[in-house]
Coordinates of C-alpha atoms in Angstrom, one line a residue:
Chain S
X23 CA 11.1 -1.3 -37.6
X24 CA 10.2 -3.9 -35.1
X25 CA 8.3 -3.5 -31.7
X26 CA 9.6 -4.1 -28.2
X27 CA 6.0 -4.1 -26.9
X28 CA 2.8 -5.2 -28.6
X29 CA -0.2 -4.5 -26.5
X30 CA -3.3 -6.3 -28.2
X31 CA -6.8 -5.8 -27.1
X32 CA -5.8 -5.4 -23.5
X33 CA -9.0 -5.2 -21.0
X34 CA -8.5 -4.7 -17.1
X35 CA -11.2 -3.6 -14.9
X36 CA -11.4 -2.2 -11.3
X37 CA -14.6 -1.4 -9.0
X38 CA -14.4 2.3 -10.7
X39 CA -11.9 2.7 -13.3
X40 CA -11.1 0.5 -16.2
X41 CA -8.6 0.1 -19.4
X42 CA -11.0 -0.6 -22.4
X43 CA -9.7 -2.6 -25.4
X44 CA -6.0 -1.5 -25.1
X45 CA -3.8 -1.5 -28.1
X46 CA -0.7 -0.3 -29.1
X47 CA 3.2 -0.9 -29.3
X48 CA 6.5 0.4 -28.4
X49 CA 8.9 0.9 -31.1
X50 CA 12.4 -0.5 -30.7
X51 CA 15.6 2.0 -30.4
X52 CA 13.2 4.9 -29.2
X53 CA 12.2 7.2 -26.5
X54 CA 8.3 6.8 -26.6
X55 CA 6.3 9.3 -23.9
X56 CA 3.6 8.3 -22.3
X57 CA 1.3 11.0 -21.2
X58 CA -2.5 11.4 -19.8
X59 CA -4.2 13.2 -16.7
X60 CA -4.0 11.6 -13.6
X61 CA -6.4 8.9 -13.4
X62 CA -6.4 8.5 -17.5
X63 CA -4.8 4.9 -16.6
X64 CA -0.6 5.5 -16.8
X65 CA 0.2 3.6 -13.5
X66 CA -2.1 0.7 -14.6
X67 CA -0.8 0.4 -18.4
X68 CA 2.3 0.2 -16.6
X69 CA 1.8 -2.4 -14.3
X70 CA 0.1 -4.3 -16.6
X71 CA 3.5 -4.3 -18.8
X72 CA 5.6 -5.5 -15.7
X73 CA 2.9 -8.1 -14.7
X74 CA 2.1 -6.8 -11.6
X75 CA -1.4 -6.9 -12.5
X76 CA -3.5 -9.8 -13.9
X77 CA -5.1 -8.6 -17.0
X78 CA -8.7 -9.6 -17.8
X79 CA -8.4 -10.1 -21.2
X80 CA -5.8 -9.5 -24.2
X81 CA -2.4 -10.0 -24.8
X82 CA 0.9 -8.3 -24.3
X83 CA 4.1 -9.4 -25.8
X84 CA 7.4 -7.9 -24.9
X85 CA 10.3 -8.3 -26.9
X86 CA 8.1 -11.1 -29.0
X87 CA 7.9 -13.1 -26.4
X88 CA 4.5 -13.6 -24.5
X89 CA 4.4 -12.2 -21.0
X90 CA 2.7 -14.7 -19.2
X91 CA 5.0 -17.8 -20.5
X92 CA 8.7 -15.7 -20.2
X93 CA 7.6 -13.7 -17.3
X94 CA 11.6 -14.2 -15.7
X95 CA 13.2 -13.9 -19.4
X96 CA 11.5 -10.3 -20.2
X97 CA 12.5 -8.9 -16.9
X98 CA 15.9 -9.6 -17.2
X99 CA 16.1 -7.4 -20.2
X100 CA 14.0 -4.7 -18.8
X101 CA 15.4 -1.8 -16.2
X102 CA 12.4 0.0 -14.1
X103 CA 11.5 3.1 -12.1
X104 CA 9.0 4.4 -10.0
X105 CA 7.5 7.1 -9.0
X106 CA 7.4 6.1 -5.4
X107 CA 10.5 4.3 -3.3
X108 CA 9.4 0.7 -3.9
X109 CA 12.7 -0.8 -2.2
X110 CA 13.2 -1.6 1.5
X111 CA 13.9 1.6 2.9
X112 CA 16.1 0.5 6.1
X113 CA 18.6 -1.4 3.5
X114 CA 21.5 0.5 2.7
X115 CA 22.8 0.9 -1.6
X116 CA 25.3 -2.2 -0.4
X117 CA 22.8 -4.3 0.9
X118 CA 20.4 -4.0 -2.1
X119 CA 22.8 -4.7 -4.2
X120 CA 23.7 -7.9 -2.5
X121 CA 20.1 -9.0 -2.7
X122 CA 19.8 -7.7 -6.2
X123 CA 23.0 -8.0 -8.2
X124 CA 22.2 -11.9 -8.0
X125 CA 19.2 -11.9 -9.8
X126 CA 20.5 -10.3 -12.7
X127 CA 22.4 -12.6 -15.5
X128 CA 24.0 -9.6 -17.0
X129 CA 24.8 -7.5 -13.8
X130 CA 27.7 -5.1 -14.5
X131 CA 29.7 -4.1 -11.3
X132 CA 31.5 -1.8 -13.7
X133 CA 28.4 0.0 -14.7
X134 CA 26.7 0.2 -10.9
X135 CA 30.1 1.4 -9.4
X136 CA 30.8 4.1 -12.1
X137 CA 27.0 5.8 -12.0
X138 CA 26.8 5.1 -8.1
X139 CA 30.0 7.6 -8.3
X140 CA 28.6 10.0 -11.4
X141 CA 25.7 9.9 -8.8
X142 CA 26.9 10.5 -5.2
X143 CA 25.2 9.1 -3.4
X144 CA 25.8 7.6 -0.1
X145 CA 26.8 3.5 -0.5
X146 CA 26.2 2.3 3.5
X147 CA 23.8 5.0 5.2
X148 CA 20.0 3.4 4.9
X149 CA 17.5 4.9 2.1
X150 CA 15.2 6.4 4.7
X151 CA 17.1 9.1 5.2
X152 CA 17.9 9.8 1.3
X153 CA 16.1 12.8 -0.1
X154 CA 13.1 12.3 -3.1
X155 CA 15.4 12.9 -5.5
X156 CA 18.4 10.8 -4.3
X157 CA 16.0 7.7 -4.5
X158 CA 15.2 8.2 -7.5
X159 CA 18.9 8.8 -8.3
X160 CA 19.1 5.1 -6.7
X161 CA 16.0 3.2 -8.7
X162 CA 17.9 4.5 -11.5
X163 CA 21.2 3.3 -10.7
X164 CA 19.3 0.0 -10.0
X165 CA 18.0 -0.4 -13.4
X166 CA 20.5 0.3 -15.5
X167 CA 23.1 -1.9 -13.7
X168 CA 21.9 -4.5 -15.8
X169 CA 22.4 -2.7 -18.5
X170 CA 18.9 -3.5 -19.7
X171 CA 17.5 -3.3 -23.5
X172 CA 14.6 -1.7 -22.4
X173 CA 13.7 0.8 -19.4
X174 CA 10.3 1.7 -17.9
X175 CA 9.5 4.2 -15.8
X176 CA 6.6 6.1 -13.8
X177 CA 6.8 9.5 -13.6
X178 CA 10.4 9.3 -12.7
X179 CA 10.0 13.4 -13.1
X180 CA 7.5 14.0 -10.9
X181 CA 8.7 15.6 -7.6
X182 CA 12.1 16.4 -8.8
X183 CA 13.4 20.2 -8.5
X184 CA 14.3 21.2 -11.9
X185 CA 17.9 21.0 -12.6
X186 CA 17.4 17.3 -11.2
X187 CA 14.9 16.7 -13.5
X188 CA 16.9 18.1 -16.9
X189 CA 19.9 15.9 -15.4
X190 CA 17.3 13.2 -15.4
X191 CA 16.9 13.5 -18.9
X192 CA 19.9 14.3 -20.0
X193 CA 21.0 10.7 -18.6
X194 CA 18.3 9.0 -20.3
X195 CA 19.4 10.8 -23.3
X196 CA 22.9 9.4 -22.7
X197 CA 21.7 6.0 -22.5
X198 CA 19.4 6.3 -26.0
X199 CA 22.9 6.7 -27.5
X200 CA 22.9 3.3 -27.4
X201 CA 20.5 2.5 -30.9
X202 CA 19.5 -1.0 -29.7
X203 CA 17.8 1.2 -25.8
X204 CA 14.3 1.5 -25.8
X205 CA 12.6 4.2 -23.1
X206 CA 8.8 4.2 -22.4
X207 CA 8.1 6.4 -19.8
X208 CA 4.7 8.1 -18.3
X209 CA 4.6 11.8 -17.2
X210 CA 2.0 14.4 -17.0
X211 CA 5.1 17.1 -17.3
X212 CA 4.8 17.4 -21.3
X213 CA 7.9 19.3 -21.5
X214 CA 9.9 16.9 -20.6
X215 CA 8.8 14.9 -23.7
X216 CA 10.1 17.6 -25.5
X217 CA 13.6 17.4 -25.0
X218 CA 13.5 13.4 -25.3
X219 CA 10.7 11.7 -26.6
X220 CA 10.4 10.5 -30.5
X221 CA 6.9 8.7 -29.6
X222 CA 4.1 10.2 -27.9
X223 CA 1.4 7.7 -27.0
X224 CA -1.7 9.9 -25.1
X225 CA -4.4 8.2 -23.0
X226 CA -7.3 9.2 -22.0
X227 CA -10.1 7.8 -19.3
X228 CA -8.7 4.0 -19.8
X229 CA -8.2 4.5 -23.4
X230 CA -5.4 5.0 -26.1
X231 CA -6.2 7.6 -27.8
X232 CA -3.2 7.8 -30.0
X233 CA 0.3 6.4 -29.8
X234 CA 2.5 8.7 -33.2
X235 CA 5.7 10.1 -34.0
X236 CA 5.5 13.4 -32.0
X237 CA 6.7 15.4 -35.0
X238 CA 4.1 14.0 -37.0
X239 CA 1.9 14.9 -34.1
X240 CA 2.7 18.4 -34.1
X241 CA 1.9 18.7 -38.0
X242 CA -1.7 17.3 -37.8
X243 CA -2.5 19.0 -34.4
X244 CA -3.5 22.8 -34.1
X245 CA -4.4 25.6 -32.5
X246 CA -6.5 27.6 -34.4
X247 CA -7.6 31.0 -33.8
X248 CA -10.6 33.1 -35.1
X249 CA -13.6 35.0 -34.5
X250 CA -16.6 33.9 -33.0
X251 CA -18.8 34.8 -35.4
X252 CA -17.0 31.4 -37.3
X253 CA -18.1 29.3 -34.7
X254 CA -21.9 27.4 -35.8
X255 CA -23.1 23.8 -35.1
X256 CA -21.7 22.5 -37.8
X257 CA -18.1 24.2 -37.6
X258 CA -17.2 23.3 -33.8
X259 CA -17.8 19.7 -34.7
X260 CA -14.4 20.1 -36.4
X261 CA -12.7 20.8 -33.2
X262 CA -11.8 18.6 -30.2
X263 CA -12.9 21.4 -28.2
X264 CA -13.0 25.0 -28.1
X265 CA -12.3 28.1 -25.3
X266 CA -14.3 30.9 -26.0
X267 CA -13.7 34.3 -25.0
X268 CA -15.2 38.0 -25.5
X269 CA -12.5 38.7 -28.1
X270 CA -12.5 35.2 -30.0
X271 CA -12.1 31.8 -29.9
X272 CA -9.2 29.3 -29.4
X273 CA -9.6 26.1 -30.4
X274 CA -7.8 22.2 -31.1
X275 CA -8.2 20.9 -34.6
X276 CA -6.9 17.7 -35.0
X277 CA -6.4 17.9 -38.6
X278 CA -5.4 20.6 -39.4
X279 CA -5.5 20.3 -43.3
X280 CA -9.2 20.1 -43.5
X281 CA -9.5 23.0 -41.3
X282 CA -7.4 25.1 -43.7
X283 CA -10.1 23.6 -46.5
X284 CA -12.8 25.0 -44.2
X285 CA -12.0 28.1 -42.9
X286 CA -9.6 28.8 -45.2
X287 CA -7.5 32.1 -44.3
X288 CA -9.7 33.0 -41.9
X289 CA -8.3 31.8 -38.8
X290 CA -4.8 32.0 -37.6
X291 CA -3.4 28.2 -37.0
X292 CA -0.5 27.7 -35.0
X293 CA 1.7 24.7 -33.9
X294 CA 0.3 23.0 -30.4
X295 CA 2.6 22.2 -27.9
X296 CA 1.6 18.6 -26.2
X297 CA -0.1 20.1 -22.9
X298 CA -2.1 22.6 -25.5
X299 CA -3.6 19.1 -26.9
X300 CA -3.5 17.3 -23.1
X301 CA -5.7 20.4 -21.9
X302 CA -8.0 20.1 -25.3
X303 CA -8.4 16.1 -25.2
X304 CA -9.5 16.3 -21.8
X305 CA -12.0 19.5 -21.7
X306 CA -13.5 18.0 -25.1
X307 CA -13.8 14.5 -24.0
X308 CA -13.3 13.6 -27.7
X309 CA -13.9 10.3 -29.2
X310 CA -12.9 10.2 -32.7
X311 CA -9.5 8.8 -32.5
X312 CA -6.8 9.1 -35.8
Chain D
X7 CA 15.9 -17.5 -4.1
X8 CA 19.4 -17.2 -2.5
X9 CA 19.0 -13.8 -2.8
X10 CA 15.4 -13.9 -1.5
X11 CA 16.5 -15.6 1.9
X12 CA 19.2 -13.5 2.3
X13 CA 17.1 -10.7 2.1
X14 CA 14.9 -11.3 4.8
X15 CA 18.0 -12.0 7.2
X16 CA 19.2 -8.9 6.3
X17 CA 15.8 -7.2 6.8
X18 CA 15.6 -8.4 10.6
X19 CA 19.1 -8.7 11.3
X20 CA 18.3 -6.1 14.5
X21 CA 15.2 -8.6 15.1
X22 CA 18.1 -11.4 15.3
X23 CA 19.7 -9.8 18.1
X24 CA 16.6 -9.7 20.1
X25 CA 15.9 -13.0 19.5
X26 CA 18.8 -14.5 20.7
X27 CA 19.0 -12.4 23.4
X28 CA 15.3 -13.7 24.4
X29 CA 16.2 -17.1 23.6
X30 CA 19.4 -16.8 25.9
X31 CA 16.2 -15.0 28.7
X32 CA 14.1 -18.2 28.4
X33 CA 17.5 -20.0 29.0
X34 CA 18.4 -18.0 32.4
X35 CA 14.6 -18.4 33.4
X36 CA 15.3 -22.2 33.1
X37 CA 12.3 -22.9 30.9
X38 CA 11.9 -25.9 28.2
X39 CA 13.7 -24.8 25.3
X40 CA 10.7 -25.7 23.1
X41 CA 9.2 -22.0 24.5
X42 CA 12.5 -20.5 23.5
X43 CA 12.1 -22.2 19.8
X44 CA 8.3 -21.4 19.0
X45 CA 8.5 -18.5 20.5
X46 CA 11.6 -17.2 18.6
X47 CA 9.9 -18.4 15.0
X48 CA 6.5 -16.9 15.8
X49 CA 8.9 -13.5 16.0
X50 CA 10.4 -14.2 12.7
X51 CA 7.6 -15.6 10.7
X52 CA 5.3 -12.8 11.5
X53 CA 8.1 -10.2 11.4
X54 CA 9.3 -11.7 8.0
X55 CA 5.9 -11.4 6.9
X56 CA 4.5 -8.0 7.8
X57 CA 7.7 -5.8 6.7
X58 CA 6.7 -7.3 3.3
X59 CA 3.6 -5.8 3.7
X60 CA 4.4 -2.3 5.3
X61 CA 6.9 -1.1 2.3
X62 CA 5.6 -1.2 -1.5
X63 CA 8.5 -4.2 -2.0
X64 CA 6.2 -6.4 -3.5
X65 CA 6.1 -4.3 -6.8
X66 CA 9.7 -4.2 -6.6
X67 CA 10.1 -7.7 -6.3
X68 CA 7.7 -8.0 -8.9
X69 CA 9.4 -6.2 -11.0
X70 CA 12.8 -8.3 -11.0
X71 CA 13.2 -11.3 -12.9
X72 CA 12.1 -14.1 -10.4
X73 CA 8.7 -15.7 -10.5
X74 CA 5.7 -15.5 -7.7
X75 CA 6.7 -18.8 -6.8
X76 CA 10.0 -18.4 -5.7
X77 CA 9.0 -15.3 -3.3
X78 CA 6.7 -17.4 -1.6
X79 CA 8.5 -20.3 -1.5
X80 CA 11.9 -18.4 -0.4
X81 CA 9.3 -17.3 3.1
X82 CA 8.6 -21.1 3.6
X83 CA 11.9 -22.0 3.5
X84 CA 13.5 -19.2 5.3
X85 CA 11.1 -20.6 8.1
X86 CA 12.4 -23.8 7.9
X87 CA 16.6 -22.3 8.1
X88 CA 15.1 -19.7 10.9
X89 CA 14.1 -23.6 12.7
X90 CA 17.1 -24.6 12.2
X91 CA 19.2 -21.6 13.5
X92 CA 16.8 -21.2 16.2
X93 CA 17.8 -25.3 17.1
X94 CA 21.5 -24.4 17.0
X95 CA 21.2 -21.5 19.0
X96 CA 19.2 -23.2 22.3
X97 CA 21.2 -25.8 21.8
X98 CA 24.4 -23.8 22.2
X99 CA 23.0 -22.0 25.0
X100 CA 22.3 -25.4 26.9
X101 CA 26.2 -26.2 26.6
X102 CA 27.0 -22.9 27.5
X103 CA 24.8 -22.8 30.6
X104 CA 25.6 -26.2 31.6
X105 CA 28.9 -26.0 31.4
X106 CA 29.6 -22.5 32.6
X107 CA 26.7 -22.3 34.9
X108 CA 25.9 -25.6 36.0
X109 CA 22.4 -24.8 35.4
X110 CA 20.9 -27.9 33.6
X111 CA 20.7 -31.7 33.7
X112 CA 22.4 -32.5 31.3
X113 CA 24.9 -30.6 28.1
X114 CA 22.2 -30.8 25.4
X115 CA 18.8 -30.6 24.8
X116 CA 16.3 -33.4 24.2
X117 CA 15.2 -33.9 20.5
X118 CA 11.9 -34.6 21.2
X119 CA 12.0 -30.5 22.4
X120 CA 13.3 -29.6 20.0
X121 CA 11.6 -31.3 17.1
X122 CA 8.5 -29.9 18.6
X123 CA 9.9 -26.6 18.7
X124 CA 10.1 -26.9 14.9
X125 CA 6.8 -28.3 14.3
X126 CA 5.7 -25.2 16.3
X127 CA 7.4 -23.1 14.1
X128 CA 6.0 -25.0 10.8
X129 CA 2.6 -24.9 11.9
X130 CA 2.6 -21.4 12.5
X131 CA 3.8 -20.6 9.4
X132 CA 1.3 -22.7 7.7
X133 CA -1.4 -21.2 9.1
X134 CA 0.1 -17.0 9.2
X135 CA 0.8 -16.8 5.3
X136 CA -1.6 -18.0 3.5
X137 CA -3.9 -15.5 5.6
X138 CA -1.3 -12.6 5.4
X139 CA -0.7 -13.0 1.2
X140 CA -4.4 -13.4 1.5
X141 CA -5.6 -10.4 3.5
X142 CA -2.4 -8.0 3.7
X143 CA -1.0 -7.2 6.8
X144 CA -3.5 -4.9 8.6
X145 CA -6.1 -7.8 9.1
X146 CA -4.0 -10.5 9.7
X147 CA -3.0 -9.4 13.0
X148 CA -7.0 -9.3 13.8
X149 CA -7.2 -12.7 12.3
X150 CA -4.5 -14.1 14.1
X151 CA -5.8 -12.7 17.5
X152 CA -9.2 -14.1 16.6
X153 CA -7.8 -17.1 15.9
X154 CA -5.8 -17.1 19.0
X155 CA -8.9 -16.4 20.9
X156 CA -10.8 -18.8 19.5
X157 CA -8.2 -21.7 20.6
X158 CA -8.3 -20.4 23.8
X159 CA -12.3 -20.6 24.1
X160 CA -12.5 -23.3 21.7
X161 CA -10.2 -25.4 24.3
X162 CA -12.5 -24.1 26.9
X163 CA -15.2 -25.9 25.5
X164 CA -13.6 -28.8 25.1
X165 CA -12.5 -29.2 27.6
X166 CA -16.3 -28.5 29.3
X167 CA -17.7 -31.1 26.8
X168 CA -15.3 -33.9 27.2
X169 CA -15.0 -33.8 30.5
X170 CA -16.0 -37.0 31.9
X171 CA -14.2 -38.8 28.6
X172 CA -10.4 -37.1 29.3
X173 CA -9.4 -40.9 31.3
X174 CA -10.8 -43.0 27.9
X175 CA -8.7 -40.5 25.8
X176 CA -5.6 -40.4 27.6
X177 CA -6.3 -44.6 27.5
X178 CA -6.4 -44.5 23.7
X179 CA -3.4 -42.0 23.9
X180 CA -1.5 -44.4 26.2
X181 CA -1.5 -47.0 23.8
X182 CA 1.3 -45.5 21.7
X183 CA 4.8 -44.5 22.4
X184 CA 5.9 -40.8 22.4
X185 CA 7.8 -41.5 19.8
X186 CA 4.9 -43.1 17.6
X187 CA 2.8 -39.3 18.7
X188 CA 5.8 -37.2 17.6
X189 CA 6.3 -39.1 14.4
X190 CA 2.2 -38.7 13.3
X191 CA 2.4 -35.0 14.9
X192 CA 5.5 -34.4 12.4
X193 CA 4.1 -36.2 9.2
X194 CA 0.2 -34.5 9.9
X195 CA 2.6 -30.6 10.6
X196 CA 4.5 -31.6 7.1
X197 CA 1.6 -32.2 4.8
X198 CA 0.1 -29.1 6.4
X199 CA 3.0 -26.9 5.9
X200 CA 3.3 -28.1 2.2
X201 CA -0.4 -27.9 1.5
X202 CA 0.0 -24.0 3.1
X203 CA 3.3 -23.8 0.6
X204 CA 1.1 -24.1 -2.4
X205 CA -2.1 -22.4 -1.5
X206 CA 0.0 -19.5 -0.7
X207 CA 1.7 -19.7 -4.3
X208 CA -2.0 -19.9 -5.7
X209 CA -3.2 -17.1 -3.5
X210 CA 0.3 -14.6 -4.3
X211 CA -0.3 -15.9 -8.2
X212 CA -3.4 -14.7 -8.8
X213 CA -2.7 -11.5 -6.3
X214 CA -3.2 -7.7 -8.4
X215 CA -0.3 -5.2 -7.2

């Protein structure tokens, strides 16, 4: 299995945030999710991987090739959406795609014209006046013209009323039809990673805390259950954190084999759902990583 | 960088229309057509500049498969083919009015005007992007209307200091043709504009979106 994106020892620092000692890669033909609280450093993994920002230290290689040297090469093969409208918003569809169908080696007419129809949306009236989810209906069209071999996006969830959003996903699930597609996209909306995503990679405050196959994720996470009268010193240092309440305690184990070895039958362990070990992670603050 | 150029005439296509219809003002107000000319590219520099600025397009740009350089370069050059436009269109205008109106000397312009026109045009583009990739949009308009300022007072000054030496100067000055001035004007405004060209690659190069 080879990687589209190999991020090695990445370091990028700001006046009060920073991405410590990033590693980790994209696998080719998958949908790999990209999730973490606001602030855990999405936007900034992600403009680092376009090379919109300079990083300190590290190196990131897309498609084997290094960024820095094949900078024009690399984008030509990748498709991208924002979260926010990032194109100029008194240009009409026809317009933009006279200033960007050029750029493009492999621009498909074919392709733009049929999802600018599957879309509807508007060909000559200017994007101000499109609605959130018709822009992103648009940055979409936009990067899959090209039909790229790999397509980032930001949140391209967020905002969107949610029949848009499962049509959203049902198109990116279209396009993963394709084997040789690659998706990596950032949300803080985890169920949308459930209908899609094969990776998960999670960070947390600037760092990666893992990056797994979400099924193999779901196996080693859990949510265990008990009494409190379990809960010492030594037993909550198995947990990434716990909630306690009058009638028990709930709590995140992230391997859940040795806390069948501990507590035995005990506690009740059930399968986590991917906000259940968001909303853990980030009220534990954990450090170990697997 | 087709596309590039393009892009910015498409952006201020409405800004166009204004121009020519102030450059066709200047024209019915009888004034040199070098006003007309600077005036027109000061317009489109800044204006070319600033809606860069105001919508998140350079992380879109950023994002397509075309280098730093050629964004910045595309700006430089679309200053020089704004130069050029703005040349055809006062010239036009002179054969128009002279023709129709009866209002000049003589059917076309003098090159000397218009060449400075375009060095007007280069050196304010020279100076205006380097500072606005620099600084963003918000304070380069302070800067430029410090800067402004200060060549107001600064000629002030000047003028105040080398008062009693303005007969040896315009001496020294006599001793060349105006064609000899306009040739060292030119080559001094090209080595500028190409020195600002670069600078400004370094400055968007290094630049964090």
């Amino acid at each position: 299995m080879t990687n589209v994106v190999e991020f090695n020892n990445v370091t990028k620092s700001f006046k009060n945030f920073s991405l410590d000692d990033v590693s980790f890669s994209i696998k080719k033909g998958y949908v790999t999710g990209f999730i973490g609280a606001n602030g855990a450093g999405k936007s900034t993994t992600i403009k680092l991987l376009m090379n919109l920002l300079r990083k300190d230290s590290g190196n990131i290689t897309i498609f084997g090739l290094d960024q820095d040297k094949h900078n024009q090469a690399i984008k030509e093969r990748i498709g991208f959406v924002y979260d926010e409208n990032c194109f100029y918003d008194t240009l009409s569809i026809r317009e933009l795609r006279k200033i960007i169908a050029p750029m493009y080696q492999k621009w498909n007419d074919n392709l733009f014209y049929k999802y600018l129809d599957q879309f509807s949306l508007p060909e000559k009236q200017p994007i101000k006046g499109f609605s959130k989810g018709m822009k992103m209906k648009m940055a979409i069209l936009f990067a899959i013209s090209h039909d790229p071999e790999f397509i980032i996006m930001d949140e391209p969830t967020s905002g969107l009323d949610p029949v848009f959003r499962r049509e959203v996903l049902e198109l990116l699930h279209e396009i993963m039809l394709d084997e040789q597609k690659t998706i990596f996209f950032s949300t803080h909306i985890t169920t949308d990673l459930d209908r899609i995503a094969d990776y998960i990679t999670y960070i947390h405050k600037g760092k990666i805390l893992f990056s797994k196959e979400r099924e193999e994720l779901l196996t080693e996470y859990g949510i265990v259950k008990g009494s409190n009268d379990l809960l010492d010193r030594d037993t909550e240092k198995e947990f990434v954190s716990i909630r306690k309440t009058n009638v028990g305690f709930e709590a995140l184990t992230s391997c859940v084999k040795k806390t069948k070895d501990i507590f035995g039958d005990e506690v009740l362990i059930e399968k986590p759902s991917l906000e259940d070990i968001m909303y853990y992670t980030n009220k534990g603050d954990l450090t170990c990583t697997l | 960088m087709y596309s590039l150029i393009l892009k910015d005439f498409l952006m201020l296509k409405r800004m166009l229309l204004l121009i020519t219809g102030l450059i066709a003002l200047f024209y019915i107000l009888e004034n040199p057509p070098i006003f007309a000319i600077s005036f027109a590219g000061f317009l489109f520099v800044s204006s070319a500049g600033s809606f860069e600025d105001r919508s998140n397009s350079h992380i879109m740009l950023n994002s397509l498969p075309i280098n730093r350089k050629s964004i910045i370069s595309s700006k430089y050059i679309g200053a020089i083919i704004f130069g050029i436009f703005a040349i055809c269109l006062s010239t036009l205008f002179q054969v128009v009015f002279y023709f129709v109106f009866d209002a000049y000397d003589q059917p076309f312009p003098e090159v000397n005007q218009l060449l400075i026109g375009m060095l007007c045009i280069l050196l304010f583009t020279s100076i205006y992007f380097p500072i606005l990739y620099k600084f963003g949009e918000k304070y380069t308009r302070i800067i430029t209307m410090i800067i402004a300022v200060g060549i107001i007072v600064l000629g002030q000054i000047m003028m105040y200091l080398l008062k009693d030496k303005i007969s040896s100067i315009q001496l020294f000055l006599s001793q060349f043709t105006a064609t000899q001035l306009l040739l060292t004007g030119s080559v001094i405004t090209g080595l500028l504009f190409l020195l600002s060209w670069l600078c400004t690659i370094k400055i968007y190069e290094a630049k964090d979106f």
